[in-house]
mmCIF file of C-alpha atoms in Angstrom:
data_model
loop_
_atom_site.group_PDB
_atom_site.id
_atom_site.type_symbol
_atom_site.label_atom_id
_atom_site.label_comp_id
_atom_site.label_asym_id
_atom_site.label_seq_id
_atom_site.Cartn_x
_atom_site.Cartn_y
_atom_site.Cartn_z
ATOM 1 C CA MET A 2 38.979 -6.301 -50.264
ATOM 2 C CA ALA A 3 36.941 -8.577 -47.988
ATOM 3 C CA GLU A 4 34.694 -11.087 -49.675
ATOM 4 C CA PRO A 5 30.937 -10.278 -49.311
ATOM 5 C CA LEU A 6 29.177 -12.223 -46.566
ATOM 6 C CA SER A 7 26.641 -13.700 -49.002
ATOM 7 C CA GLN A 8 29.434 -15.233 -51.098
ATOM 8 C CA VAL A 9 31.115 -16.657 -48.000
ATOM 9 C CA VAL A 10 27.870 -18.337 -46.970
ATOM 10 C CA ALA A 11 27.229 -19.607 -50.501
ATOM 11 C CA SER A 12 30.688 -21.195 -50.734
ATOM 12 C CA MET A 13 30.518 -22.742 -47.260
ATOM 13 C CA PRO A 14 30.131 -26.558 -47.079
ATOM 14 C CA ARG A 15 26.550 -27.539 -46.340
ATOM 15 C CA ALA A 16 27.445 -29.569 -43.234
ATOM 16 C CA ARG A 17 29.345 -26.639 -41.740
ATOM 17 C CA PHE A 18 26.532 -24.234 -42.546
ATOM 18 C CA VAL A 19 23.968 -26.498 -40.875
ATOM 19 C CA GLY A 20 26.262 -26.920 -37.887
ATOM 20 C CA LEU A 21 26.684 -23.153 -37.450
ATOM 21 C CA MET A 22 22.925 -22.622 -37.779
ATOM 22 C CA GLY A 23 22.325 -25.231 -35.110
ATOM 23 C CA LEU A 24 24.981 -23.717 -32.845
ATOM 24 C CA PHE A 25 23.654 -20.160 -32.983
ATOM 25 C CA LEU A 26 19.925 -20.729 -33.497
ATOM 26 C CA GLY A 27 19.516 -24.036 -31.680
ATOM 27 C CA PRO A 28 19.371 -22.678 -28.097
ATOM 28 C CA ALA A 29 16.933 -19.925 -29.026
ATOM 29 C CA VAL A 30 14.705 -22.354 -30.947
ATOM 30 C CA ALA A 31 14.791 -24.836 -28.058
ATOM 31 C CA VAL A 32 13.813 -22.206 -25.483
ATOM 32 C CA TYR A 33 11.074 -20.789 -27.740
ATOM 33 C CA THR A 34 9.708 -24.262 -28.399
ATOM 34 C CA ALA A 35 9.723 -25.234 -24.719
ATOM 35 C CA PHE A 36 8.068 -22.069 -23.429
ATOM 36 C CA SER A 37 5.874 -20.954 -26.363
ATOM 37 C CA ILE A 38 5.225 -23.598 -29.020
ATOM 38 C CA TYR A 39 4.725 -26.600 -26.728
ATOM 39 C CA PRO A 40 2.377 -24.796 -24.257
ATOM 40 C CA LEU A 41 0.328 -23.508 -27.200
ATOM 41 C CA ILE A 42 -0.048 -26.964 -28.734
ATOM 42 C CA ALA A 43 -0.753 -28.508 -25.318
ATOM 43 C CA THR A 44 -3.456 -25.906 -24.647
ATOM 44 C CA MET A 45 -5.132 -26.607 -27.977
ATOM 45 C CA GLY A 46 -5.000 -30.313 -27.223
ATOM 46 C CA LEU A 47 -6.473 -29.853 -23.747
ATOM 47 C CA ALA A 48 -9.355 -27.871 -25.274
ATOM 48 C CA THR A 49 -10.523 -31.042 -27.050
ATOM 49 C CA TYR A 50 -11.018 -32.953 -23.782
ATOM 50 C CA THR A 51 -13.420 -32.829 -20.876
ATOM 51 C CA ASN A 52 -12.866 -33.992 -17.329
ATOM 52 C CA ASP A 53 -15.205 -35.895 -15.048
ATOM 53 C CA SER A 54 -15.684 -35.767 -11.288
ATOM 54 C CA ALA A 55 -13.071 -38.483 -10.798
ATOM 55 C CA GLY A 56 -10.406 -36.384 -12.543
ATOM 56 C CA GLY A 57 -10.316 -38.420 -15.739
ATOM 57 C CA TYR A 58 -10.076 -36.781 -19.168
ATOM 58 C CA HIS A 59 -12.166 -37.816 -22.163
ATOM 59 C CA PHE A 60 -11.761 -36.722 -25.774
ATOM 60 C CA VAL A 61 -14.761 -34.706 -27.020
ATOM 61 C CA GLY A 62 -13.372 -33.006 -30.132
ATOM 62 C CA LEU A 63 -14.823 -29.536 -30.740
ATOM 63 C CA THR A 64 -17.622 -29.876 -28.200
ATOM 64 C CA ASN A 65 -16.042 -27.380 -25.784
ATOM 65 C CA PHE A 66 -15.894 -24.734 -28.498
ATOM 66 C CA VAL A 67 -19.522 -25.318 -29.469
ATOM 67 C CA THR A 68 -20.519 -25.071 -25.811
ATOM 68 C CA LEU A 69 -18.494 -21.891 -25.343
ATOM 69 C CA LEU A 70 -20.091 -20.145 -28.313
ATOM 70 C CA THR A 71 -23.675 -21.425 -28.083
ATOM 71 C CA ASP A 72 -24.550 -22.541 -24.542
ATOM 72 C CA SER A 73 -26.033 -19.544 -22.712
ATOM 73 C CA LEU A 74 -24.182 -20.469 -19.510
ATOM 74 C CA TRP A 75 -20.869 -19.914 -21.286
ATOM 75 C CA SER A 76 -21.697 -17.832 -24.352
ATOM 76 C CA LYS A 77 -23.234 -14.893 -22.472
ATOM 77 C CA PRO A 78 -20.126 -14.105 -20.358
ATOM 78 C CA PHE A 79 -17.850 -14.932 -23.302
ATOM 79 C CA TRP A 80 -19.536 -12.516 -25.717
ATOM 80 C CA ASN A 81 -19.756 -9.893 -22.972
ATOM 81 C CA ALA A 82 -15.990 -10.207 -22.413
ATOM 82 C CA ALA A 83 -15.315 -10.122 -26.164
ATOM 83 C CA LYS A 84 -17.441 -6.975 -26.557
ATOM 84 C CA ASN A 85 -15.670 -5.289 -23.644
ATOM 85 C CA ASN A 86 -12.306 -6.283 -25.105
ATOM 86 C CA LEU A 87 -13.269 -4.643 -28.387
ATOM 87 C CA ILE A 88 -14.280 -1.450 -26.557
ATOM 88 C CA PHE A 89 -11.011 -1.557 -24.616
ATOM 89 C CA PHE A 90 -9.106 -1.814 -27.900
ATOM 90 C CA CYS A 91 -11.095 0.966 -29.596
ATOM 91 C CA VAL A 92 -10.390 3.387 -26.742
ATOM 92 C CA HIS A 93 -6.670 2.760 -27.179
ATOM 93 C CA MET A 94 -6.863 3.187 -30.949
ATOM 94 C CA LEU A 95 -8.927 6.389 -30.760
ATOM 95 C CA VAL A 96 -7.158 7.991 -27.777
ATOM 96 C CA GLN A 97 -3.724 6.485 -27.104
ATOM 97 C CA ASN A 98 -2.368 6.296 -30.632
ATOM 98 C CA PRO A 99 -3.507 9.763 -31.825
ATOM 99 C CA ILE A 100 -2.076 11.313 -28.648
ATOM 100 C CA GLY A 101 1.168 9.399 -29.162
ATOM 101 C CA ILE A 102 1.394 10.597 -32.780
ATOM 102 C CA ALA A 103 0.672 14.205 -31.765
ATOM 103 C CA LEU A 104 3.261 14.133 -28.984
ATOM 104 C CA ALA A 105 5.837 12.608 -31.348
ATOM 105 C CA GLY A 106 5.189 15.414 -33.815
ATOM 106 C CA LEU A 107 5.615 18.039 -31.086
ATOM 107 C CA LEU A 108 8.833 16.477 -29.779
ATOM 108 C CA SER A 109 10.281 16.389 -33.293
ATOM 109 C CA LEU A 110 9.992 20.173 -33.693
ATOM 110 C CA PRO A 111 13.511 21.569 -34.301
ATOM 111 C CA GLY A 112 13.312 24.465 -31.829
ATOM 112 C CA LEU A 113 11.864 22.551 -28.868
ATOM 113 C CA LYS A 114 14.076 22.521 -25.762
ATOM 114 C CA LEU A 115 14.306 19.813 -23.071
ATOM 115 C CA LYS A 116 13.146 17.086 -25.474
ATOM 116 C CA SER A 117 14.901 14.351 -23.516
ATOM 117 C CA LEU A 118 13.190 15.418 -20.293
ATOM 118 C CA TYR A 119 9.753 15.408 -21.904
ATOM 119 C CA ARG A 120 10.322 11.986 -23.464
ATOM 120 C CA THR A 121 11.451 10.575 -20.141
ATOM 121 C CA ILE A 122 8.461 11.966 -18.254
ATOM 122 C CA ILE A 123 5.963 10.656 -20.800
ATOM 123 C CA PHE A 124 7.608 7.234 -21.097
ATOM 124 C CA LEU A 125 8.167 6.773 -17.347
ATOM 125 C CA PRO A 126 4.686 5.295 -16.573
ATOM 126 C CA THR A 127 5.346 2.550 -19.132
ATOM 127 C CA MET A 128 8.139 1.208 -16.948
ATOM 128 C CA LEU A 129 5.986 1.094 -13.810
ATOM 129 C CA SER A 130 4.378 -2.109 -12.584
ATOM 130 C CA VAL A 131 0.769 -2.443 -13.669
ATOM 131 C CA VAL A 132 -0.115 -3.405 -10.092
ATOM 132 C CA ILE A 133 1.342 -0.124 -8.821
ATOM 133 C CA VAL A 134 -0.465 1.841 -11.517
ATOM 134 C CA GLY A 135 -3.799 0.129 -10.814
ATOM 135 C CA PHE A 136 -3.517 0.555 -7.053
ATOM 136 C CA SER A 137 -2.486 4.220 -7.378
ATOM 137 C CA TRP A 138 -5.335 5.155 -9.705
ATOM 138 C CA ASN A 139 -7.764 3.228 -7.534
ATOM 139 C CA LEU A 140 -6.765 5.517 -4.660
ATOM 140 C CA ILE A 141 -6.781 8.666 -6.815
ATOM 141 C CA LEU A 142 -10.302 8.041 -8.147
ATOM 142 C CA SER A 143 -11.765 6.822 -4.858
ATOM 143 C CA PRO A 144 -14.817 8.928 -3.824
ATOM 144 C CA LEU A 145 -13.856 8.473 -0.149
ATOM 145 C CA TRP A 146 -10.192 9.447 0.045
ATOM 146 C CA GLY A 147 -9.109 10.124 -3.533
ATOM 147 C CA VAL A 148 -7.750 13.458 -4.748
ATOM 148 C CA ALA A 149 -9.621 13.484 -8.069
ATOM 149 C CA GLU A 150 -12.757 15.107 -6.651
ATOM 150 C CA GLY A 151 -10.764 17.839 -4.904
ATOM 151 C CA ALA A 152 -8.716 18.509 -8.046
ATOM 152 C CA LEU A 153 -11.865 18.923 -10.144
ATOM 153 C CA LYS A 154 -13.420 21.221 -7.556
ATOM 154 C CA ALA A 155 -10.265 23.345 -7.558
ATOM 155 C CA VAL A 156 -10.778 24.133 -11.254
ATOM 156 C CA GLY A 157 -14.561 24.528 -10.989
ATOM 157 C CA LEU A 158 -15.466 21.103 -12.421
ATOM 158 C CA GLY A 159 -16.483 19.366 -9.209
ATOM 159 C CA SER A 160 -19.939 18.560 -10.583
ATOM 160 C CA LEU A 161 -18.347 16.264 -13.154
ATOM 161 C CA PHE A 162 -16.880 13.926 -10.553
ATOM 162 C CA ALA A 163 -18.427 10.494 -10.150
ATOM 163 C CA PRO A 164 -17.253 7.105 -8.850
ATOM 164 C CA TRP A 165 -16.206 6.165 -12.365
ATOM 165 C CA LEU A 166 -14.621 2.857 -11.377
ATOM 166 C CA GLY A 167 -17.769 1.845 -9.503
ATOM 167 C CA LEU A 168 -20.335 2.528 -12.231
ATOM 168 C CA PRO A 169 -21.091 -0.156 -14.841
ATOM 169 C CA SER A 170 -21.395 2.514 -17.532
ATOM 170 C CA THR A 171 -17.945 4.044 -16.961
ATOM 171 C CA ALA A 172 -15.734 1.417 -15.290
ATOM 172 C CA LEU A 173 -14.388 -0.123 -18.502
ATOM 173 C CA VAL A 174 -13.655 3.182 -20.253
ATOM 174 C CA THR A 175 -11.987 4.522 -17.096
ATOM 175 C CA LEU A 176 -9.714 1.490 -16.939
ATOM 176 C CA ALA A 177 -8.936 1.861 -20.630
ATOM 177 C CA LEU A 178 -7.968 5.522 -20.100
ATOM 178 C CA ILE A 179 -5.710 4.505 -17.196
ATOM 179 C CA SER A 180 -4.045 2.037 -19.562
ATOM 180 C CA VAL A 181 -3.739 4.810 -22.169
ATOM 181 C CA TRP A 182 -2.007 7.032 -19.603
ATOM 182 C CA GLN A 183 0.467 4.282 -18.803
ATOM 183 C CA PHE A 184 1.324 3.100 -22.309
ATOM 184 C CA VAL A 185 1.047 6.239 -24.468
ATOM 185 C CA GLY A 186 4.841 6.395 -24.374
ATOM 186 C CA ILE A 187 5.123 3.334 -26.637
ATOM 187 C CA PRO A 188 3.464 4.825 -29.767
ATOM 188 C CA LEU A 189 5.199 8.104 -28.933
ATOM 189 C CA MET A 190 8.673 6.546 -29.056
ATOM 190 C CA LEU A 191 7.958 4.423 -32.149
ATOM 191 C CA ILE A 192 6.551 7.335 -34.166
ATOM 192 C CA TYR A 193 9.258 9.662 -32.872
ATOM 193 C CA ALA A 194 11.970 7.224 -33.983
ATOM 194 C CA ALA A 195 10.316 6.952 -37.410
ATOM 195 C CA LEU A 196 10.282 10.740 -37.762
ATOM 196 C CA LEU A 197 13.947 11.012 -36.808
ATOM 197 C CA ASN A 198 14.896 8.445 -39.456
ATOM 198 C CA ILE A 199 13.297 10.402 -42.292
ATOM 199 C CA PRO A 200 16.005 12.049 -44.457
ATOM 200 C CA ASP A 201 15.951 15.839 -44.699
ATOM 201 C CA GLU A 202 15.297 15.820 -48.459
ATOM 202 C CA LEU A 203 12.187 13.697 -47.924
ATOM 203 C CA VAL A 204 11.019 16.061 -45.191
ATOM 204 C CA ASP A 205 11.320 18.989 -47.617
ATOM 205 C CA ALA A 206 9.302 17.066 -50.214
ATOM 206 C CA ALA A 207 6.740 16.071 -47.580
ATOM 207 C CA ARG A 208 5.977 19.701 -46.870
ATOM 208 C CA VAL A 209 4.348 19.741 -50.303
ATOM 209 C CA ASP A 210 3.072 16.156 -50.666
ATOM 210 C CA GLY A 211 2.352 15.395 -47.013
ATOM 211 C CA LEU A 212 4.232 13.334 -44.439
ATOM 212 C CA GLY A 213 1.616 10.613 -43.954
ATOM 213 C CA HIS A 214 3.041 8.014 -46.343
ATOM 214 C CA LEU A 215 6.436 8.199 -44.594
ATOM 215 C CA VAL A 216 5.113 7.137 -41.179
ATOM 216 C CA LEU A 217 2.124 4.992 -42.199
ATOM 217 C CA PRO A 218 4.090 1.696 -41.859
ATOM 218 C CA THR A 219 5.041 2.640 -38.297
ATOM 219 C CA ILE A 220 1.452 3.631 -37.510
ATOM 220 C CA GLY A 221 0.350 0.241 -38.837
ATOM 221 C CA LEU A 222 2.904 -1.465 -36.583
ATOM 222 C CA VAL A 223 1.699 0.542 -33.579
ATOM 223 C CA SER A 224 -1.889 -0.463 -34.372
ATOM 224 C CA ILE A 225 -1.156 -4.186 -34.507
ATOM 225 C CA LEU A 226 0.921 -4.001 -31.318
ATOM 226 C CA THR A 227 -2.022 -2.257 -29.661
ATOM 227 C CA PHE A 228 -4.384 -4.972 -30.901
ATOM 228 C CA VAL A 229 -2.225 -7.825 -29.623
ATOM 229 C CA GLY A 230 -1.566 -6.112 -26.296
ATOM 230 C CA ASN A 231 -5.219 -5.284 -25.665
ATOM 231 C CA PHE A 232 -6.541 -8.745 -26.485
ATOM 232 C CA ASN A 233 -3.903 -10.166 -24.139
ATOM 233 C CA ALA A 234 -4.766 -7.669 -21.411
ATOM 234 C CA PHE A 235 -5.439 -8.951 -17.929
ATOM 235 C CA ASP A 236 -3.232 -7.469 -15.220
ATOM 236 C CA LEU A 237 -4.691 -3.940 -15.011
ATOM 237 C CA ILE A 238 -8.300 -5.163 -14.811
ATOM 238 C CA TYR A 239 -7.350 -7.794 -12.249
ATOM 239 C CA SER A 240 -5.322 -5.412 -10.071
ATOM 240 C CA VAL A 241 -8.110 -2.807 -9.947
ATOM 241 C CA LYS A 242 -11.361 -4.807 -10.116
ATOM 242 C CA GLY A 243 -10.289 -8.354 -9.238
ATOM 243 C CA ALA A 244 -11.161 -11.578 -11.043
ATOM 244 C CA LEU A 245 -14.876 -10.733 -11.138
ATOM 245 C CA ALA A 246 -14.123 -7.558 -13.155
ATOM 246 C CA GLY A 247 -16.975 -5.631 -11.616
ATOM 247 C CA PRO A 248 -19.244 -3.989 -11.193
ATOM 248 C CA ASN A 249 -21.508 -6.735 -12.480
ATOM 249 C CA PHE A 250 -18.826 -7.901 -14.995
ATOM 250 C CA ALA A 251 -18.932 -4.480 -16.698
ATOM 251 C CA SER A 252 -15.132 -4.449 -17.033
ATOM 252 C CA ASP A 253 -14.763 -8.140 -17.811
ATOM 253 C CA ILE A 254 -12.478 -8.882 -20.762
ATOM 254 C CA LEU A 255 -11.271 -12.135 -22.294
ATOM 255 C CA GLY A 256 -8.230 -12.288 -20.013
ATOM 256 C CA THR A 257 -10.248 -12.119 -16.793
ATOM 257 C CA PHE A 258 -12.907 -14.446 -18.212
ATOM 258 C CA PHE A 259 -10.189 -16.984 -19.028
ATOM 259 C CA TYR A 260 -8.722 -16.647 -15.531
ATOM 260 C CA ARG A 261 -12.073 -17.347 -13.832
ATOM 261 C CA THR A 262 -12.818 -20.219 -16.195
ATOM 262 C CA PHE A 263 -9.476 -21.968 -15.826
ATOM 263 C CA PHE A 264 -8.621 -21.343 -12.169
ATOM 264 C CA GLY A 265 -12.071 -20.708 -10.715
ATOM 265 C CA ASN A 266 -13.109 -17.938 -8.346
ATOM 266 C CA GLN A 267 -15.165 -17.886 -5.150
ATOM 267 C CA LEU A 268 -18.110 -20.239 -5.810
ATOM 268 C CA GLN A 269 -17.025 -21.006 -9.387
ATOM 269 C CA LEU A 270 -14.884 -24.118 -9.749
ATOM 270 C CA GLY A 271 -12.013 -24.087 -12.193
ATOM 271 C CA ASN A 272 -12.512 -25.925 -15.481
ATOM 272 C CA PRO A 273 -9.148 -26.446 -17.225
ATOM 273 C CA THR A 274 -10.619 -27.849 -20.427
ATOM 274 C CA MET A 275 -13.055 -24.972 -20.934
ATOM 275 C CA GLY A 276 -10.312 -22.565 -19.910
ATOM 276 C CA ALA A 277 -8.103 -24.061 -22.613
ATOM 277 C CA ALA A 278 -10.956 -23.563 -25.096
ATOM 278 C CA VAL A 279 -11.188 -19.882 -24.120
ATOM 279 C CA ALA A 280 -7.412 -19.480 -24.482
ATOM 280 C CA THR A 281 -7.506 -21.152 -27.898
ATOM 281 C CA VAL A 282 -10.265 -18.829 -29.114
ATOM 282 C CA MET A 283 -8.248 -15.849 -27.836
ATOM 283 C CA PHE A 284 -5.230 -17.111 -29.771
ATOM 284 C CA PHE A 285 -7.183 -17.390 -33.014
ATOM 285 C CA ILE A 286 -8.681 -13.904 -32.539
ATOM 286 C CA ILE A 287 -5.181 -12.473 -32.175
ATOM 287 C CA LEU A 288 -3.911 -14.619 -35.064
ATOM 288 C CA ALA A 289 -6.713 -13.333 -37.304
ATOM 289 C CA GLY A 290 -5.836 -9.731 -36.463
ATOM 290 C CA VAL A 291 -2.123 -10.284 -37.141
ATOM 291 C CA CYS A 292 -2.855 -12.050 -40.439
ATOM 292 C CA LEU A 293 -5.157 -9.210 -41.475
ATOM 293 C CA TYR A 294 -2.339 -6.765 -40.807
ATOM 294 C CA LEU A 295 0.373 -8.804 -42.542
ATOM 295 C CA PHE A 296 -1.505 -9.870 -45.668
ATOM 296 C CA ILE A 297 -3.822 -6.916 -46.276
ATOM 297 C CA VAL A 298 -2.846 -3.751 -44.408
ATOM 298 C CA GLN A 299 0.929 -4.120 -44.625
ATOM 299 C CA ARG A 300 0.836 -4.850 -48.375
ATOM 300 C CA ARG A 301 -1.292 -1.778 -49.054
ATOM 301 C CA LEU A 302 0.989 0.377 -46.912
ATOM 302 C CA ARG A 303 4.020 -0.782 -48.876
ATOM 303 C CA ARG A 304 2.323 -0.051 -52.184
ATOM 304 C CA TYR A 305 1.291 3.377 -50.927
ATOM 305 C CA ALA A 306 4.835 4.109 -49.727
ATOM 306 C CA PHE A 307 6.273 3.176 -53.130
#
């Protein structure tokens, strides 16, 4: 009988164990450090400097963060972008994830035919380029040559059509719904996989006690992935509305605000140090959400499951 792996590792000389760890994990750690850890630390360090007209950098500590959060020149667009980002996230939580859960439940029905075809069709937009998706929906919803108005008129709902992407009151929600259409396949596949992994005896018991506690950990994972993805969002807004995230910054989120701050746009000059401050604040917002999930939500879900 083969010796258990844990005993083999325990009896292995320490030098050999360290050498094997370095051999197998070393390249991955080096690549992760070079392309993730170092840029993150460098960005945080850059956020503590300011640059002058001559191109020199001067250490200012937390001044950039104070300016970003309190100076009206910076705080107004920042808080507007943060509010829009929160709305963008809420639309995904209230629309994308419930639809994904419902579709996963439908696809898990025993008598349903052509399940693979349905899964492929629903998941297909997820694999498309965001630029293609943004450009296509921009054409579809265009009041000049788009097909949306004609489609609504064909079913007697033509009066509901409006230039949704061009109105400050609807542009952000419209973009969020386009994102929902593209990425609804992700919660669908995660929930569907969780349902398939539930043993039959637990399914029989769940018919009496409810199935919620069996998929709640996966729903929690989907929620935190949605949070991280939405507060990192940039490409869809940029491809449809550009760096200015119009109209009148109505669809501006933290990603587009960071882009304009760091690289500049039109008459606005790029400010790398303030851009680094924006990126650092974005990182800590995401970190706070992940920590909330790991230390509060995930623990309660495990207790509930047990």
